[in-house]
């Protein structure tokens, strides 16, 4: 009898008509064959074998350089279950429309069947996915980002308990590109893109969109969060999980070199993008990083912003859409102060300034997590790590203080629900364009965001020792548009206070928003920062918050009656604490 996997593979082969089928075992020999095939396709090249051994540069189709949210759909039977913040397609319609794009799509290509494990082997958190793809670049990337091959195949055996993900490059025409999620069947279909989150189906598609629906049904959380451990001078490590919208420095935060290392505060990386969290028998919430690698934005990465990742990506790494030096080394804007001569740009042309940057702004590195010098010794602990605190953050030129702590879980969920990030800097003193992004999950929640907030509220009730919830903002600016806080390694000062508060220590002062550090409670030794700047960083401006409450009201109103009343209640309570009168339609 054929296994469920074999049945699906056969059915897919009948549809896509590949030249050949390869079942990936994850071995080194197989990887060499896949890399050779990738190079043969003509868009990938080995880099300098001395300075970047076993590294490759890949140039994607110039029309295919980022996740395409507008072409990403949740195909739940009812539109309401996808909610107002997701694109929705009827599952029957979706199949009818997209199936023809897979028909014969692999005719001249090899079909790779890639079983993979999200999460460490032997963990109750871990889940199996199988990606079928016709792209050797995707296979090579999946090998870095997940645990592929035998480790997953053997665990799966004859079981049907896996998330199937069908991927084909198709013809790469954005007109014929679809990234579909069928939450009922726990199925993914992606066609027309070979890039990142569109094509490495274990990442955003499975570990966030599909996993968030599984998590809701099963009582856990699948979150767009980094996880780090802060080691204190006594050797104790406390773990923090943090959600930040894309392009807010999550990877750099997770991998930071602490500015307080000499004082004994060190940061250990567990994960940089996704966390799966479950209540543990010990009464706390435990987290794993389901991924095995980092898929980070290259431009702006340098020895000041992320020295650890620079060290990690000197071997066994893939670079996508970066520039290249004559020595065949990868290069991107911000890597060093001086731009090397005779660069090749990300499209493979000799670089000239008129053509824009040498690296595409969304150029990426793909690097095995185990190669990072800062990787936590517990990053693959099957039991996960206990989370002491959540931090929610965004890019806010004004409004949000450097750090504040919620009054309780319900208020903390409200803080997560009202997260936002500005698309433009507020140099003129005006508030930039604000994109509301609850828990940084706006593009990644596989179901109605109102139900997602309800799920968060419920989970809190089930954890005897829930993590404390904080909001941070590294991006506050002064009236001249200059950043008030230095960021990067100095952020450890804030993390230190967060951990102290989570442990019931650390002095705080109450504001209408929640608790901010009391005077002297943040360790500022060795930092040139004026007391006036510190005051501004922690300031709560009722005018700004009036605007903010209006904006959140507009956002929440989209969810109508489905919005949990607790969120409306927190909105009303905050308005009252600020002495403002703004209320949600749904307020009873
Ligand atoms: C990512 C993203 O690629 O959040 O991680 O966009
Ligand atoms: Mn992300």
PDB file of C-alpha atoms in Angstrom, residues 371-478:
ATOM      1  CA  UNK A 371      27.551  28.628  12.679  1.00  0.00           C
ATOM      2  CA  UNK A 372      26.747  31.766  14.679  1.00  0.00           C
ATOM      3  CA  UNK A 373      29.232  32.348  17.506  1.00  0.00           C
ATOM      4  CA  UNK A 374      26.354  33.667  19.617  1.00  0.00           C
ATOM      5  CA  UNK A 375      24.113  30.634  19.182  1.00  0.00           C
ATOM      6  CA  UNK A 376      22.634  29.547  22.508  1.00  0.00           C
ATOM      7  CA  UNK A 377      23.801  26.181  23.843  1.00  0.00           C
ATOM      8  CA  UNK A 378      20.078  25.515  24.360  1.00  0.00           C
ATOM      9  CA  UNK A 379      18.854  26.500  20.921  1.00  0.00           C
ATOM     10  CA  UNK A 380      17.987  22.915  20.037  1.00  0.00           C
ATOM     11  CA  UNK A 381      16.761  21.872  23.468  1.00  0.00           C
ATOM     12  CA  UNK A 382      13.738  19.652  22.718  1.00  0.00           C
ATOM     13  CA  UNK A 383      11.990  21.090  25.788  1.00  0.00           C
ATOM     14  CA  UNK A 384      12.413  24.639  24.507  1.00  0.00           C
ATOM     15  CA  UNK A 385      13.502  27.534  26.710  1.00  0.00           C
ATOM     16  CA  UNK A 386      11.304  29.164  29.380  1.00  0.00           C
ATOM     17  CA  UNK A 387      10.177  32.643  28.357  1.00  0.00           C
ATOM     18  CA  UNK A 388      10.325  35.340  31.051  1.00  0.00           C
ATOM     19  CA  UNK A 389       9.203  38.256  28.908  1.00  0.00           C
ATOM     20  CA  UNK A 390       7.678  39.249  25.602  1.00  0.00           C
ATOM     21  CA  UNK A 391       8.778  42.433  23.934  1.00  0.00           C
ATOM     22  CA  UNK A 392       6.709  44.045  21.218  1.00  0.00           C
ATOM     23  CA  UNK A 393       8.284  46.755  19.134  1.00  0.00           C
ATOM     24  CA  UNK A 394       7.953  48.895  16.097  1.00  0.00           C
ATOM     25  CA  UNK A 395       9.583  51.782  14.360  1.00  0.00           C
ATOM     26  CA  UNK A 396       8.016  54.871  15.912  1.00  0.00           C
ATOM     27  CA  UNK A 397       9.574  58.323  15.552  1.00  0.00           C
ATOM     28  CA  UNK A 398       7.341  59.605  18.326  1.00  0.00           C
ATOM     29  CA  UNK A 399       4.557  58.231  20.470  1.00  0.00           C
ATOM     30  CA  UNK A 400       6.112  55.090  21.971  1.00  0.00           C
ATOM     31  CA  UNK A 401       8.645  55.429  24.800  1.00  0.00           C
ATOM     32  CA  UNK A 402      11.936  53.535  24.718  1.00  0.00           C
ATOM     33  CA  UNK A 403      10.376  50.850  26.915  1.00  0.00           C
ATOM     34  CA  UNK A 404       7.258  50.315  28.967  1.00  0.00           C
ATOM     35  CA  UNK A 405       5.760  47.387  30.787  1.00  0.00           C
ATOM     36  CA  UNK A 406       2.131  46.355  30.627  1.00  0.00           C
ATOM     37  CA  UNK A 407      -0.027  46.389  33.734  1.00  0.00           C
ATOM     38  CA  UNK A 408      -1.072  42.756  33.234  1.00  0.00           C
ATOM     39  CA  UNK A 409      -1.523  40.085  30.526  1.00  0.00           C
ATOM     40  CA  UNK A 410      -4.737  41.534  29.087  1.00  0.00           C
ATOM     41  CA  UNK A 411      -3.172  44.965  28.823  1.00  0.00           C
ATOM     42  CA  UNK A 412      -0.076  43.342  27.302  1.00  0.00           C
ATOM     43  CA  UNK A 413      -2.165  41.669  24.610  1.00  0.00           C
ATOM     44  CA  UNK A 414      -3.696  45.071  23.879  1.00  0.00           C
ATOM     45  CA  UNK A 415      -0.184  46.513  23.528  1.00  0.00           C
ATOM     46  CA  UNK A 416       0.680  43.747  21.055  1.00  0.00           C
ATOM     47  CA  UNK A 417      -2.580  44.326  19.230  1.00  0.00           C
ATOM     48  CA  UNK A 418      -1.806  48.020  18.801  1.00  0.00           C
ATOM     49  CA  UNK A 419       1.735  47.523  17.518  1.00  0.00           C
ATOM     50  CA  UNK A 420       2.621  49.656  14.542  1.00  0.00           C
ATOM     51  CA  UNK A 421       5.546  50.710  12.453  1.00  0.00           C
ATOM     52  CA  UNK A 422       6.184  53.829  10.459  1.00  0.00           C
ATOM     53  CA  UNK A 423       7.072  53.564   6.840  1.00  0.00           C
ATOM     54  CA  UNK A 424       8.715  56.998   6.716  1.00  0.00           C
ATOM     55  CA  UNK A 425      10.913  58.850   9.177  1.00  0.00           C
ATOM     56  CA  UNK A 426       9.332  61.738  11.058  1.00  0.00           C
ATOM     57  CA  UNK A 427      12.233  64.126  10.499  1.00  0.00           C
ATOM     58  CA  UNK A 428       9.938  67.120  10.114  1.00  0.00           C
ATOM     59  CA  UNK A 429       8.286  66.297  13.435  1.00  0.00           C
ATOM     60  CA  UNK A 430       5.200  64.985  11.712  1.00  0.00           C
ATOM     61  CA  UNK A 431       4.088  61.458  12.342  1.00  0.00           C
ATOM     62  CA  UNK A 432       4.998  59.176   9.441  1.00  0.00           C
ATOM     63  CA  UNK A 433       2.763  56.729   7.634  1.00  0.00           C
ATOM     64  CA  UNK A 434       1.764  54.174  10.216  1.00  0.00           C
ATOM     65  CA  UNK A 435       1.093  50.563   9.381  1.00  0.00           C
ATOM     66  CA  UNK A 436      -0.722  48.767  12.169  1.00  0.00           C
ATOM     67  CA  UNK A 437       0.796  45.322  12.590  1.00  0.00           C
ATOM     68  CA  UNK A 438      -0.528  43.366  15.602  1.00  0.00           C
ATOM     69  CA  UNK A 439       2.217  41.207  17.104  1.00  0.00           C
ATOM     70  CA  UNK A 440       4.035  41.703  13.745  1.00  0.00           C
ATOM     71  CA  UNK A 441       1.662  39.031  12.411  1.00  0.00           C
ATOM     72  CA  UNK A 442      -0.370  41.103   9.957  1.00  0.00           C
ATOM     73  CA  UNK A 443       1.047  39.341   6.862  1.00  0.00           C
ATOM     74  CA  UNK A 444       1.475  36.008   8.638  1.00  0.00           C
ATOM     75  CA  UNK A 445      -1.669  35.192  10.618  1.00  0.00           C
ATOM     76  CA  UNK A 446      -3.471  32.307   8.924  1.00  0.00           C
ATOM     77  CA  UNK A 447      -6.910  33.273  10.241  1.00  0.00           C
ATOM     78  CA  UNK A 448      -9.020  36.177  11.426  1.00  0.00           C
ATOM     79  CA  UNK A 449      -6.828  38.486  13.483  1.00  0.00           C
ATOM     80  CA  UNK A 450      -9.707  39.174  15.907  1.00  0.00           C
ATOM     81  CA  UNK A 451      -9.809  35.438  16.726  1.00  0.00           C
ATOM     82  CA  UNK A 452      -6.024  35.523  17.021  1.00  0.00           C
ATOM     83  CA  UNK A 453      -6.238  38.214  19.721  1.00  0.00           C
ATOM     84  CA  UNK A 454      -8.904  36.155  21.493  1.00  0.00           C
ATOM     85  CA  UNK A 455      -6.555  33.180  21.391  1.00  0.00           C
ATOM     86  CA  UNK A 456      -3.804  35.259  22.987  1.00  0.00           C
ATOM     87  CA  UNK A 457      -6.183  36.371  25.753  1.00  0.00           C
ATOM     88  CA  UNK A 458      -7.193  32.735  26.391  1.00  0.00           C
ATOM     89  CA  UNK A 459      -3.627  31.387  26.450  1.00  0.00           C
ATOM     90  CA  UNK A 460      -2.720  33.887  29.165  1.00  0.00           C
ATOM     91  CA  UNK A 461      -5.379  32.410  31.426  1.00  0.00           C
ATOM     92  CA  UNK A 462      -3.883  28.955  31.019  1.00  0.00           C
ATOM     93  CA  UNK A 463      -0.319  29.763  32.052  1.00  0.00           C
ATOM     94  CA  UNK A 464       0.217  29.974  35.806  1.00  0.00           C
ATOM     95  CA  UNK A 465       3.436  31.967  35.326  1.00  0.00           C
ATOM     96  CA  UNK A 466       2.890  33.959  32.133  1.00  0.00           C
ATOM     97  CA  UNK A 467       5.709  36.038  30.692  1.00  0.00           C
ATOM     98  CA  UNK A 468       5.559  39.764  31.437  1.00  0.00           C
ATOM     99  CA  UNK A 469       4.790  41.885  28.401  1.00  0.00           C
ATOM    100  CA  UNK A 470       6.769  44.962  27.350  1.00  0.00           C
ATOM    101  CA  UNK A 471       6.825  47.403  24.466  1.00  0.00           C
ATOM    102  CA  UNK A 472      10.083  48.825  23.138  1.00  0.00           C
ATOM    103  CA  UNK A 473      10.938  51.477  20.585  1.00  0.00           C
ATOM    104  CA  UNK A 474      14.563  51.896  19.537  1.00  0.00           C
ATOM    105  CA  UNK A 475      13.607  54.456  16.891  1.00  0.00           C
ATOM    106  CA  UNK A 476      12.342  57.510  18.764  1.00  0.00           C
ATOM    107  CA  UNK A 477      13.647  60.808  17.333  1.00  0.00           C
ATOM    108  CA  UNK A 478      14.173  64.302  18.668  1.00  0.00           C
TER     109      UNK A 478
END
